[in-house]
Amino acid sequence: MSLAELGLRVALVVVAFLTLPLVVGQAEHKVMAHMQGRLGPMYAGGFHGWAQLLADGVKFAQKEDLIPRGADGPVFRLAPAVALLPYLVVLLVIPLGPGDLVAQPLDAGLFFALAVLGVGVVSLLMAAWASANKYSLLGGLRGAAQLLGYELPLVLSAASVAMAAGTLSLPGIVAAWRPWWLLWQLPALLVFFTAALAEIRRPPFDMPIADSELVFGYLTEYTGLRFALFLLAEYVGIVVVAALTTVLFLGGWKGPFADASLGWLWTLLKVFAVSFAVIWLRVATPRLREDQLQRLCWQALVPVALGQLVLTAAVVTAT
Amino acid sequence: MTSADWLLAALGTVAVAAGHRVVATDRLVRAGLHLVLCLGAVAGMYLVLTAEFLAWVQVLIYVGAVVVLLLFAVMLTRAPVGAAADLDRPGWTAPLVGGAAGLGLAALLVDAYRWTAVAPAAPGTPEALGAAVFRSWVLPFEVVSVLLLAALVGAIVVSRPGGRR
């Protein structure tokens, strides 16, 4: 791979990193507005409120950049960057289409993605502690407990697919995928999607933020652009989670027809479909209480993921 | 020196400097954050040495889980945002012991190899590592897992309320 090609690939990933989350953010505005009969997001700019996202951006850029007097400044300022970086790096290994349509094919791509995603929790703890605010700290503690717990079913269910495909490379997993895996790996798919939703702290797993009890959790003290960066991290998180679900469980670039030529389109379609489900769940489900959240993880997801591992191993050794 | 050597030296410097900050800073949580940097730099060194899988394991286990658990525990118990005045830290014995141990080990290592060139090992791919663990070293692997299980059971017994007092 020449240096110019490498630069082009990285540039394309950065472009995807900057545009896809905005598309998801705009979709969230509109989908929520339709589902909840909200009038606000349908107003700005005239037709269908197309300018709402722009207005939000302008609003964030105008707000004053506040750092509480008691806060630990450097850590406080660094936290949003640490929240964004893992997602940007993970986008490097996600294959868009067959052949060479992946920024950086890695042998252990799946493992790399899971390892890097795990770093995100550090940013949460940094934001929570550096804010010097009791609500922030409470939100951070809830978040750390949640993320540590849900990482286990996430990794176990991903391991099931890796076992079925016999490889840790993400393009390799898609290449090995067959439509009947949808049924065979269905429990793993549900566990992975639920755990990933908890990993990015989206409702119904938004206990760490819980705006009706903790002000805004670990984001309480953040304003303006830094807050916008955390929001951006949330939307990139949706894209990354949807992309990983697509690649691992939904067959990535494989579709009913024209796999080779239109593969990238299938991938994007599936990513947006999963993102839509994530937004839908936010509108349709109430927030889980802390004990319900931990019980769901340890008493439902982990046993199901372990059972799926046994099933996968049995089928792989039998065939 | 090749570019790999330079990278290794740079990452090593980062790791040592961050490690020094871990023990020298008087802010508890910042010590944990420096530990993240230190362990991340070590993962980078593994990467330069082509032990790719080991590097990701280092990031997943140490950065993503162990340090986070450590920070979590510190925040649960006590974590002043400013400097903690009541940290007890031996003034001059620690640098002495640490420096002597580090220099001694380095001298031993240099003396063991002198100027003999060592052929680089095969890249640490998941496949190679899996074959090594589950073919040649399967017994130690299983023994270690029994040890971990015993530790887990022990932790549950110790922490269970209403147990033997």
Tab-separated table of C-alpha atoms in Angstrom:
chain	number	residue	atom	x	y	z
A	1	MET	CA	0.000	0.000	0.000
A	2	SER	CA	1.602	3.272	-1.073
A	3	LEU	CA	1.675	6.346	1.119
A	4	ALA	CA	-0.776	8.227	-1.118
A	5	GLU	CA	-3.254	5.364	-1.020
A	6	LEU	CA	-2.931	5.153	2.761
A	7	GLY	CA	-3.601	8.894	3.029
A	8	LEU	CA	-6.647	8.582	0.782
A	9	ARG	CA	-8.049	5.722	2.850
A	10	VAL	CA	-7.583	7.575	6.126
A	11	ALA	CA	-9.134	10.705	4.590
A	12	LEU	CA	-12.178	8.700	3.445
A	13	VAL	CA	-12.601	7.256	6.942
A	14	VAL	CA	-12.450	10.764	8.416
A	15	VAL	CA	-15.101	11.904	5.932
A	16	ALA	CA	-17.323	8.964	6.940
A	17	PHE	CA	-16.608	9.798	10.586
A	18	LEU	CA	-17.813	13.357	10.066
A	19	THR	CA	-20.858	12.759	7.844
A	20	LEU	CA	-22.504	9.483	8.954
A	21	PRO	CA	-23.118	10.652	12.555
A	22	LEU	CA	-24.740	13.829	11.242
A	23	VAL	CA	-27.055	11.778	9.042
A	24	VAL	CA	-27.951	9.641	12.052
A	25	GLY	CA	-28.449	12.756	14.177
A	26	GLN	CA	-30.762	14.315	11.611
A	27	ALA	CA	-32.622	10.992	11.323
A	28	GLU	CA	-33.049	10.923	15.089
A	29	HIS	CA	-34.600	14.390	15.082
A	30	LYS	CA	-37.082	13.447	12.381
A	31	VAL	CA	-37.900	9.917	13.562
A	32	MET	CA	-38.492	11.088	17.131
A	33	ALA	CA	-40.560	14.014	15.892
A	34	HIS	CA	-42.803	11.689	13.886
A	35	MET	CA	-43.095	9.039	16.585
A	36	GLN	CA	-43.829	11.453	19.418
A	37	GLY	CA	-45.777	14.072	17.467
A	38	ARG	CA	-43.188	16.748	18.269
A	39	LEU	CA	-43.618	20.014	16.429
A	40	GLY	CA	-40.318	21.712	17.338
A	41	PRO	CA	-37.886	19.783	15.132
A	42	MET	CA	-40.263	20.145	12.153
A	43	TYR	CA	-40.154	23.939	12.072
A	44	ALA	CA	-36.632	25.294	11.525
A	45	GLY	CA	-35.833	26.270	7.927
A	46	GLY	CA	-39.217	25.559	6.430
A	47	PHE	CA	-39.634	22.222	4.636
A	48	HIS	CA	-39.781	19.396	7.206
A	49	GLY	CA	-37.497	21.365	9.535
A	50	TRP	CA	-34.407	20.553	7.481
A	51	ALA	CA	-32.281	23.202	9.227
A	52	GLN	CA	-32.770	21.920	12.777
A	53	LEU	CA	-29.359	20.218	12.914
A	54	LEU	CA	-27.639	23.366	11.586
A	55	ALA	CA	-29.429	25.458	14.196
A	56	ASP	CA	-28.240	23.046	16.915
A	57	GLY	CA	-24.682	23.338	15.640
A	58	VAL	CA	-24.779	27.121	15.627
A	59	LYS	CA	-26.262	27.096	19.129
A	60	PHE	CA	-23.484	24.854	20.486
A	61	ALA	CA	-20.762	26.952	18.841
A	62	GLN	CA	-22.151	30.160	20.377
A	63	LYS	CA	-22.357	28.921	23.962
A	64	GLU	CA	-19.747	29.954	26.473
A	65	ASP	CA	-17.018	27.451	27.214
A	66	LEU	CA	-17.245	26.939	30.972
A	67	ILE	CA	-14.896	24.993	33.193
A	68	PRO	CA	-15.959	24.789	36.858
A	69	ARG	CA	-13.516	26.382	39.301
A	70	GLY	CA	-13.032	23.183	41.254
A	71	ALA	CA	-12.547	21.030	38.170
A	72	ASP	CA	-9.339	19.365	37.083
A	73	GLY	CA	-8.847	21.441	33.934
A	74	PRO	CA	-6.549	19.334	31.712
A	75	VAL	CA	-8.480	16.111	32.346
A	76	PHE	CA	-11.801	17.923	31.891
A	77	ARG	CA	-10.680	19.306	28.520
A	78	LEU	CA	-9.203	16.025	27.331
A	79	ALA	CA	-12.240	13.831	28.071
A	80	PRO	CA	-14.314	14.628	24.922
A	81	ALA	CA	-11.343	13.812	22.673
A	82	VAL	CA	-10.800	10.501	24.449
A	83	ALA	CA	-14.500	9.754	23.947
A	84	LEU	CA	-14.306	10.352	20.181
A	85	LEU	CA	-10.970	8.774	19.311
A	86	PRO	CA	-11.795	5.056	19.850
A	87	TYR	CA	-14.763	5.259	17.482
A	88	LEU	CA	-12.669	6.942	14.790
A	89	VAL	CA	-10.047	4.226	15.080
A	90	VAL	CA	-12.627	1.422	14.973
A	91	LEU	CA	-14.051	2.780	11.702
A	92	LEU	CA	-10.668	1.931	10.121
A	93	VAL	CA	-11.280	-1.822	10.234
A	94	ILE	CA	-14.960	-1.988	9.272
A	95	PRO	CA	-15.353	-3.376	5.738
A	96	LEU	CA	-17.764	-1.508	3.497
A	97	GLY	CA	-17.740	-3.916	0.581
A	98	PRO	CA	-16.027	-7.031	-0.814
A	99	GLY	CA	-12.392	-7.062	-1.843
A	100	ASP	CA	-10.428	-3.979	-0.930
A	101	LEU	CA	-13.266	-1.783	0.362
A	102	VAL	CA	-11.904	-1.566	3.903
A	103	ALA	CA	-9.581	1.143	5.151
A	104	GLN	CA	-7.164	-1.208	6.880
A	105	PRO	CA	-7.721	-4.981	6.758
A	106	LEU	CA	-6.470	-6.474	10.014
A	107	ASP	CA	-6.046	-10.157	10.803
A	108	ALA	CA	-7.466	-9.664	14.280
A	109	GLY	CA	-9.914	-6.940	13.226
A	110	LEU	CA	-12.763	-8.049	15.492
A	111	PHE	CA	-10.497	-8.262	18.500
A	112	PHE	CA	-9.014	-4.872	17.663
A	113	ALA	CA	-12.466	-3.275	17.447
A	114	LEU	CA	-13.582	-4.710	20.802
A	115	ALA	CA	-10.324	-3.744	22.507
A	116	VAL	CA	-10.431	-0.167	21.269
A	117	LEU	CA	-14.127	0.250	22.104
A	118	GLY	CA	-13.293	-0.736	25.680
A	119	VAL	CA	-11.099	2.353	26.018
A	120	GLY	CA	-14.181	4.598	25.802
A	121	VAL	CA	-15.042	3.977	29.438
A	122	VAL	CA	-11.868	5.839	30.440
A	123	SER	CA	-13.289	9.041	28.935
A	124	LEU	CA	-16.476	8.592	30.931
A	125	LEU	CA	-14.540	8.263	34.185
A	126	MET	CA	-12.359	11.244	33.245
A	127	ALA	CA	-15.404	13.437	32.572
A	128	ALA	CA	-17.166	12.238	35.710
A	129	TRP	CA	-14.285	12.798	38.065
A	130	ALA	CA	-12.756	15.951	36.602
A	131	SER	CA	-16.074	17.835	36.752
A	132	ALA	CA	-15.890	17.995	40.581
A	133	ASN	CA	-19.659	17.581	40.757
A	134	LYS	CA	-21.521	14.965	42.759
A	135	TYR	CA	-24.050	14.291	39.999
A	136	SER	CA	-21.223	13.813	37.540
A	137	LEU	CA	-19.471	11.398	39.877
A	138	LEU	CA	-22.658	9.397	40.460
A	139	GLY	CA	-23.262	9.217	36.723
A	140	GLY	CA	-19.673	8.140	36.157
A	141	LEU	CA	-19.895	5.361	38.733
A	142	ARG	CA	-23.128	4.074	37.230
A	143	GLY	CA	-21.579	4.259	33.777
A	144	ALA	CA	-18.430	2.378	34.768
A	145	ALA	CA	-20.438	-0.390	36.447
A	146	GLN	CA	-22.670	-0.656	33.388
A	147	LEU	CA	-19.884	-0.654	30.826
A	148	LEU	CA	-17.758	-3.179	32.700
A	149	GLY	CA	-20.713	-5.526	33.099
A	150	TYR	CA	-21.972	-5.331	29.533
A	151	GLU	CA	-18.546	-5.774	27.993
A	152	LEU	CA	-18.689	-9.464	28.922
A	153	PRO	CA	-21.822	-10.443	26.913
A	154	LEU	CA	-20.602	-8.187	24.091
A	155	VAL	CA	-17.301	-10.034	23.775
A	156	LEU	CA	-18.876	-13.482	24.294
A	157	SER	CA	-21.502	-12.993	21.578
A	158	ALA	CA	-18.889	-11.624	19.169
A	159	ALA	CA	-16.704	-14.637	19.964
A	160	SER	CA	-19.550	-16.905	18.882
A	161	VAL	CA	-19.533	-15.423	15.370
A	162	ALA	CA	-15.750	-15.546	15.204
A	163	MET	CA	-15.935	-19.238	16.121
A	164	ALA	CA	-18.585	-19.899	13.482
A	165	ALA	CA	-16.566	-18.126	10.792
A	166	GLY	CA	-13.241	-19.516	11.963
A	167	THR	CA	-11.556	-16.125	11.714
A	168	LEU	CA	-11.144	-12.868	13.630
A	169	SER	CA	-10.888	-10.757	10.475
A	170	LEU	CA	-14.034	-8.721	9.818
A	171	PRO	CA	-13.992	-9.149	5.993
A	172	GLY	CA	-13.325	-12.840	6.612
A	173	ILE	CA	-16.400	-13.111	8.843
A	174	VAL	CA	-18.612	-11.501	6.191
A	175	ALA	CA	-17.156	-13.778	3.509
A	176	ALA	CA	-17.939	-16.858	5.623
A	177	TRP	CA	-21.455	-15.662	6.507
A	178	ARG	CA	-24.459	-17.589	5.134
A	179	PRO	CA	-28.117	-16.517	5.322
A	180	TRP	CA	-29.046	-19.391	7.668
A	181	TRP	CA	-26.671	-17.901	10.250
A	182	LEU	CA	-29.426	-15.369	10.868
A	183	LEU	CA	-31.277	-18.164	12.673
A	184	TRP	CA	-28.274	-20.023	14.068
A	185	GLN	CA	-26.695	-16.853	15.524
A	186	LEU	CA	-29.957	-15.144	16.451
A	187	PRO	CA	-29.410	-15.294	20.254
A	188	ALA	CA	-25.900	-13.878	19.790
A	189	LEU	CA	-27.296	-11.132	17.570
A	190	LEU	CA	-29.834	-10.089	20.220
A	191	VAL	CA	-27.248	-10.234	23.019
A	192	PHE	CA	-24.699	-8.287	20.980
A	193	PHE	CA	-27.157	-5.591	19.982
A	194	THR	CA	-28.470	-5.164	23.552
A	195	ALA	CA	-25.001	-5.099	25.077
A	196	ALA	CA	-23.746	-2.679	22.436
A	197	LEU	CA	-26.694	-0.407	23.144
A	198	ALA	CA	-25.682	-0.420	26.805
A	199	GLU	CA	-22.052	0.222	25.840
A	200	ILE	CA	-22.975	3.458	24.077
A	201	ARG	CA	-25.369	4.388	26.923
A	202	ARG	CA	-28.406	4.854	24.713
A	203	PRO	CA	-31.905	4.592	26.176
A	204	PRO	CA	-33.165	2.298	27.682
A	205	PHE	CA	-29.641	1.987	29.142
A	206	ASP	CA	-29.045	5.671	29.903
A	207	MET	CA	-28.802	5.359	33.693
A	208	PRO	CA	-25.406	7.159	33.716
A	209	ILE	CA	-27.070	10.232	32.172
A	210	ALA	CA	-30.612	9.893	33.540
A	211	ASP	CA	-31.653	13.503	33.042
A	212	SER	CA	-34.665	13.202	35.363
A	213	GLU	CA	-32.612	12.230	38.415
A	214	LEU	CA	-28.919	13.085	37.859
A	215	VAL	CA	-29.288	16.411	35.980
A	216	PHE	CA	-27.217	15.053	33.095
A	217	GLY	CA	-24.921	12.524	34.756
A	218	TYR	CA	-21.275	12.782	33.845
A	219	LEU	CA	-22.056	15.463	31.230
A	220	THR	CA	-23.642	17.867	33.748
A	221	GLU	CA	-20.794	20.394	33.725
A	222	TYR	CA	-20.103	20.302	29.997
A	223	THR	CA	-21.266	23.168	27.803
A	224	GLY	CA	-20.919	24.404	24.254
A	225	LEU	CA	-18.573	22.638	21.883
A	226	ARG	CA	-17.246	20.139	24.410
A	227	PHE	CA	-20.796	18.971	25.061
A	228	ALA	CA	-21.366	18.837	21.301
A	229	LEU	CA	-18.298	16.605	20.974
A	230	PHE	CA	-19.794	14.188	23.503
A	231	LEU	CA	-23.044	14.226	21.532
A	232	LEU	CA	-21.071	13.561	18.348
A	233	ALA	CA	-19.380	10.646	20.128
A	234	GLU	CA	-22.821	9.248	20.926
A	235	TYR	CA	-23.893	9.389	17.277
A	236	VAL	CA	-20.603	7.946	16.011
A	237	GLY	CA	-21.189	5.259	18.614
A	238	ILE	CA	-24.536	4.459	17.005
A	239	VAL	CA	-22.866	4.218	13.594
A	240	VAL	CA	-20.074	1.981	14.898
A	241	VAL	CA	-22.464	-0.299	16.783
A	242	ALA	CA	-24.767	-0.553	13.767
A	243	ALA	CA	-21.798	-1.265	11.491
A	244	LEU	CA	-20.413	-3.961	13.789
A	245	THR	CA	-23.851	-5.592	14.097
A	246	THR	CA	-24.167	-5.491	10.309
A	247	VAL	CA	-20.748	-6.965	9.658
A	248	LEU	CA	-20.903	-9.649	12.338
A	249	PHE	CA	-24.505	-10.815	12.173
A	250	LEU	CA	-26.338	-9.397	9.176
A	251	GLY	CA	-23.952	-10.429	6.436
A	252	GLY	CA	-22.314	-7.072	5.733
A	253	TRP	CA	-22.145	-6.484	1.996
A	254	LYS	CA	-24.186	-9.582	1.098
A	255	GLY	CA	-27.638	-8.900	-0.296
A	256	PRO	CA	-30.326	-10.604	-2.374
A	257	PHE	CA	-28.580	-9.569	-5.604
A	258	ALA	CA	-25.518	-7.774	-7.008
A	259	ASP	CA	-23.210	-8.508	-4.041
A	260	ALA	CA	-20.053	-7.734	-5.959
A	261	SER	CA	-21.034	-4.423	-7.541
A	262	LEU	CA	-23.460	-2.967	-4.986
A	263	GLY	CA	-21.978	-4.462	-1.812
A	264	TRP	CA	-21.189	-1.100	-0.227
A	265	LEU	CA	-24.824	-0.063	-0.722
A	266	TRP	CA	-26.094	-3.144	1.121
A	267	THR	CA	-23.725	-2.407	3.996
A	268	LEU	CA	-24.887	1.199	4.242
A	269	LEU	CA	-28.564	0.173	4.012
A	270	LYS	CA	-28.143	-2.321	6.840
A	271	VAL	CA	-26.205	0.174	8.942
A	272	PHE	CA	-29.000	2.707	8.605
A	273	ALA	CA	-31.666	0.094	9.318
A	274	VAL	CA	-29.915	-0.888	12.568
A	275	SER	CA	-29.413	2.803	13.437
A	276	PHE	CA	-33.142	3.308	12.926
A	277	ALA	CA	-33.824	0.485	15.379
A	278	VAL	CA	-31.525	2.167	17.913
A	279	ILE	CA	-33.462	5.443	17.582
A	280	TRP	CA	-36.779	3.610	17.719
A	281	LEU	CA	-35.784	1.913	20.972
A	282	ARG	CA	-34.994	5.298	22.493
A	283	VAL	CA	-38.516	6.511	21.774
A	284	ALA	CA	-40.317	3.295	22.648
A	285	THR	CA	-38.728	2.007	25.854
A	286	PRO	CA	-38.601	3.358	29.410
A	287	ARG	CA	-35.241	3.645	31.193
A	288	LEU	CA	-34.097	0.593	33.121
A	289	ARG	CA	-33.438	1.022	36.846
A	290	GLU	CA	-29.886	0.260	38.029
A	291	ASP	CA	-30.763	-3.124	39.580
A	292	GLN	CA	-32.857	-4.142	36.564
A	293	LEU	CA	-29.987	-3.160	34.334
A	294	GLN	CA	-27.442	-5.314	36.172
A	295	ARG	CA	-29.895	-8.213	36.472
A	296	LEU	CA	-30.556	-8.139	32.726
A	297	CYS	CA	-26.831	-8.287	32.087
A	298	TRP	CA	-25.784	-11.025	34.502
A	299	GLN	CA	-28.902	-13.176	34.627
A	300	ALA	CA	-30.114	-12.941	31.033
A	301	LEU	CA	-27.443	-11.807	28.580
A	302	VAL	CA	-24.408	-13.644	29.964
A	303	PRO	CA	-26.151	-17.071	30.227
A	304	VAL	CA	-27.670	-16.672	26.752
A	305	ALA	CA	-24.269	-15.716	25.311
A	306	LEU	CA	-22.643	-18.738	26.984
A	307	GLY	CA	-25.404	-21.011	25.677
A	308	GLN	CA	-24.885	-19.609	22.200
A	309	LEU	CA	-21.159	-20.363	22.467
A	310	VAL	CA	-21.954	-24.005	23.304
A	311	LEU	CA	-24.425	-24.207	20.411
A	312	THR	CA	-21.938	-22.637	17.991
A	313	ALA	CA	-19.187	-25.010	19.108
A	314	ALA	CA	-21.506	-28.004	18.712
A	315	VAL	CA	-22.558	-27.030	15.182
A	316	VAL	CA	-19.005	-26.157	14.115
A	317	THR	CA	-17.593	-29.482	15.334
A	318	ALA	CA	-20.508	-31.450	13.864
A	319	THR	CA	-20.146	-30.008	10.354
B	1	MET	CA	19.110	2.415	14.307
B	2	THR	CA	16.109	1.500	12.208
B	3	SER	CA	12.799	3.341	12.460
B	4	ALA	CA	11.427	0.451	14.538
B	5	ASP	CA	14.225	1.002	17.060
B	6	TRP	CA	13.416	4.702	17.281
B	7	LEU	CA	9.733	3.960	17.779
B	8	LEU	CA	10.555	1.439	20.472
B	9	ALA	CA	12.790	3.930	22.250
B	10	ALA	CA	10.153	6.674	22.047
B	11	LEU	CA	7.398	4.407	23.354
B	12	GLY	CA	9.695	3.171	26.103
B	13	THR	CA	10.396	6.745	27.142
B	14	VAL	CA	6.676	7.488	27.244
B	15	ALA	CA	6.036	4.349	29.302
B	16	VAL	CA	8.778	5.142	31.814
B	17	ALA	CA	7.789	8.801	32.103
B	18	ALA	CA	4.118	7.906	32.586
B	19	GLY	CA	5.094	5.235	35.092
B	20	HIS	CA	7.071	7.817	37.002
B	21	ARG	CA	4.060	10.140	37.062
B	22	VAL	CA	1.903	7.283	38.401
B	23	VAL	CA	3.991	7.056	41.569
B	24	ALA	CA	4.998	10.718	41.788
B	25	THR	CA	1.697	12.553	41.353
B	26	ASP	CA	-0.320	13.435	44.416
B	27	ARG	CA	-3.690	13.259	42.652
B	28	LEU	CA	-5.067	9.757	42.986
B	29	VAL	CA	-7.197	9.610	39.852
B	30	ARG	CA	-4.523	11.215	37.719
B	31	ALA	CA	-2.193	8.430	38.794
B	32	GLY	CA	-4.684	5.972	37.306
B	33	LEU	CA	-4.928	7.991	34.093
B	34	HIS	CA	-1.148	8.020	33.774
B	35	LEU	CA	-1.262	4.264	34.210
B	36	VAL	CA	-3.525	4.148	31.134
B	37	LEU	CA	-0.861	6.031	29.181
B	38	CYS	CA	1.916	3.787	30.497
B	39	LEU	CA	0.100	0.541	29.622
B	40	GLY	CA	-0.942	1.962	26.255
B	41	ALA	CA	2.696	2.721	25.444
B	42	VAL	CA	3.627	-0.844	26.382
B	43	ALA	CA	0.898	-2.070	23.999
B	44	GLY	CA	2.489	0.104	21.316
B	45	MET	CA	5.850	-1.563	22.008
B	46	TYR	CA	4.266	-4.996	21.523
B	47	LEU	CA	2.896	-3.726	18.231
B	48	VAL	CA	6.310	-2.553	17.054
B	49	LEU	CA	7.684	-5.982	17.979
B	50	THR	CA	4.964	-7.528	15.692
B	51	ALA	CA	3.134	-9.149	18.612
B	52	GLU	CA	-0.135	-7.787	17.223
B	53	PHE	CA	-2.564	-9.974	19.146
B	54	LEU	CA	-0.773	-9.446	22.444
B	55	ALA	CA	-0.992	-5.671	21.918
B	56	TRP	CA	-4.786	-5.789	21.530
B	57	VAL	CA	-5.068	-8.101	24.534
B	58	GLN	CA	-3.056	-5.564	26.520
B	59	VAL	CA	-5.454	-2.784	25.489
B	60	LEU	CA	-8.595	-4.856	26.135
B	61	ILE	CA	-7.585	-6.314	29.503
B	62	TYR	CA	-5.322	-3.726	31.082
B	63	VAL	CA	-6.528	-0.402	29.687
B	64	GLY	CA	-10.183	-1.354	29.210
B	65	ALA	CA	-10.750	-3.421	32.330
B	66	VAL	CA	-8.027	-3.459	35.002
B	67	VAL	CA	-7.294	0.268	35.114
B	68	VAL	CA	-10.994	1.083	34.836
B	69	LEU	CA	-11.741	-1.199	37.763
B	70	LEU	CA	-8.945	0.480	39.696
B	71	LEU	CA	-10.279	3.980	38.929
B	72	PHE	CA	-13.786	2.792	39.792
B	73	ALA	CA	-12.632	1.563	43.195
B	74	VAL	CA	-10.689	4.763	43.889
B	75	MET	CA	-13.716	6.894	43.012
B	76	LEU	CA	-16.001	4.751	45.186
B	77	THR	CA	-13.794	5.143	48.239
B	78	ARG	CA	-12.131	8.539	48.075
B	79	ALA	CA	-11.054	10.679	45.184
B	80	PRO	CA	-10.452	14.337	45.925
B	81	VAL	CA	-10.220	16.350	42.716
B	82	GLY	CA	-7.269	18.353	43.996
B	83	ALA	CA	-4.053	17.078	45.521
B	84	ALA	CA	-4.345	14.586	48.373
B	85	ALA	CA	-2.216	15.724	51.280
B	86	ASP	CA	-2.281	12.472	53.243
B	87	LEU	CA	-0.529	10.165	50.783
B	88	ASP	CA	2.285	8.353	52.510
B	89	ARG	CA	5.230	7.908	50.223
B	90	PRO	CA	8.762	7.018	51.248
B	91	GLY	CA	10.940	9.928	50.172
B	92	TRP	CA	14.210	8.511	48.937
B	93	THR	CA	14.029	4.728	49.378
B	94	ALA	CA	11.559	4.260	46.524
B	95	PRO	CA	13.695	5.838	43.785
B	96	LEU	CA	16.697	3.979	45.148
B	97	VAL	CA	15.026	0.554	45.155
B	98	GLY	CA	13.257	1.161	41.847
B	99	GLY	CA	16.346	2.533	40.117
B	100	ALA	CA	18.584	-0.238	41.415
B	101	ALA	CA	16.127	-2.950	40.336
B	102	GLY	CA	15.706	-1.402	36.875
B	103	LEU	CA	19.424	-0.870	36.292
B	104	GLY	CA	20.278	-4.301	37.646
B	105	LEU	CA	17.804	-6.042	35.353
B	106	ALA	CA	18.995	-3.996	32.381
B	107	ALA	CA	22.612	-4.894	33.130
B	108	LEU	CA	21.720	-8.593	33.432
B	109	LEU	CA	19.911	-8.492	30.098
B	110	VAL	CA	22.730	-6.694	28.321
B	111	ASP	CA	25.274	-9.095	29.799
B	112	ALA	CA	23.246	-12.140	28.754
B	113	TYR	CA	23.142	-11.216	25.065
B	114	ARG	CA	26.227	-9.015	24.575
B	115	TRP	CA	26.575	-8.638	20.805
B	116	THR	CA	24.920	-11.855	19.663
B	117	ALA	CA	22.152	-11.193	17.163
B	118	VAL	CA	18.844	-12.906	17.852
B	119	ALA	CA	16.620	-13.828	14.923
B	120	PRO	CA	13.238	-12.094	15.282
B	121	ALA	CA	10.421	-14.400	16.264
B	122	ALA	CA	7.495	-15.068	13.937
B	123	PRO	CA	4.750	-12.399	14.104
B	124	GLY	CA	2.358	-12.980	17.003
B	125	THR	CA	-0.793	-13.599	14.996
B	126	PRO	CA	-3.902	-14.960	16.764
B	127	GLU	CA	-3.401	-18.211	14.866
B	128	ALA	CA	0.172	-18.735	16.048
B	129	LEU	CA	-0.715	-17.791	19.611
B	130	GLY	CA	-3.772	-20.055	19.658
B	131	ALA	CA	-1.776	-22.991	18.339
B	132	ALA	CA	0.929	-22.421	20.968
B	133	VAL	CA	-1.525	-22.121	23.868
B	134	PHE	CA	-3.806	-24.997	22.930
B	135	ARG	CA	-1.195	-27.431	21.553
B	136	SER	CA	2.125	-27.031	23.379
B	137	TRP	CA	1.015	-25.245	26.535
B	138	VAL	CA	-2.461	-26.575	27.146
B	139	LEU	CA	-1.662	-28.009	30.613
B	140	PRO	CA	-0.275	-24.767	32.127
B	141	PHE	CA	-3.189	-22.947	30.532
B	142	GLU	CA	-5.734	-25.193	32.243
B	143	VAL	CA	-3.867	-25.063	35.562
B	144	VAL	CA	-3.941	-21.267	35.449
B	145	SER	CA	-7.677	-21.311	34.769
B	146	VAL	CA	-8.212	-23.546	37.838
B	147	LEU	CA	-6.165	-21.066	39.867
B	148	LEU	CA	-8.332	-18.189	38.660
B	149	LEU	CA	-11.478	-20.152	39.485
B	150	ALA	CA	-10.170	-20.770	43.005
B	151	ALA	CA	-9.459	-17.056	43.404
B	152	LEU	CA	-12.971	-16.244	42.203
B	153	VAL	CA	-14.606	-18.671	44.640
B	154	GLY	CA	-12.393	-17.299	47.396
B	155	ALA	CA	-13.453	-13.733	46.625
B	156	ILE	CA	-17.131	-14.712	46.788
B	157	VAL	CA	-16.655	-16.541	50.094
B	158	VAL	CA	-14.746	-13.645	51.638
B	159	SER	CA	-17.222	-10.986	50.511
B	160	ARG	CA	-20.454	-12.869	51.253
B	161	PRO	CA	-22.360	-11.304	54.124
B	162	GLY	CA	-23.495	-13.627	56.904
B	163	GLY	CA	-20.761	-16.149	56.211
B	164	ARG	CA	-18.355	-17.534	58.781
B	165	ARG	CA	-17.086	-14.695	60.918
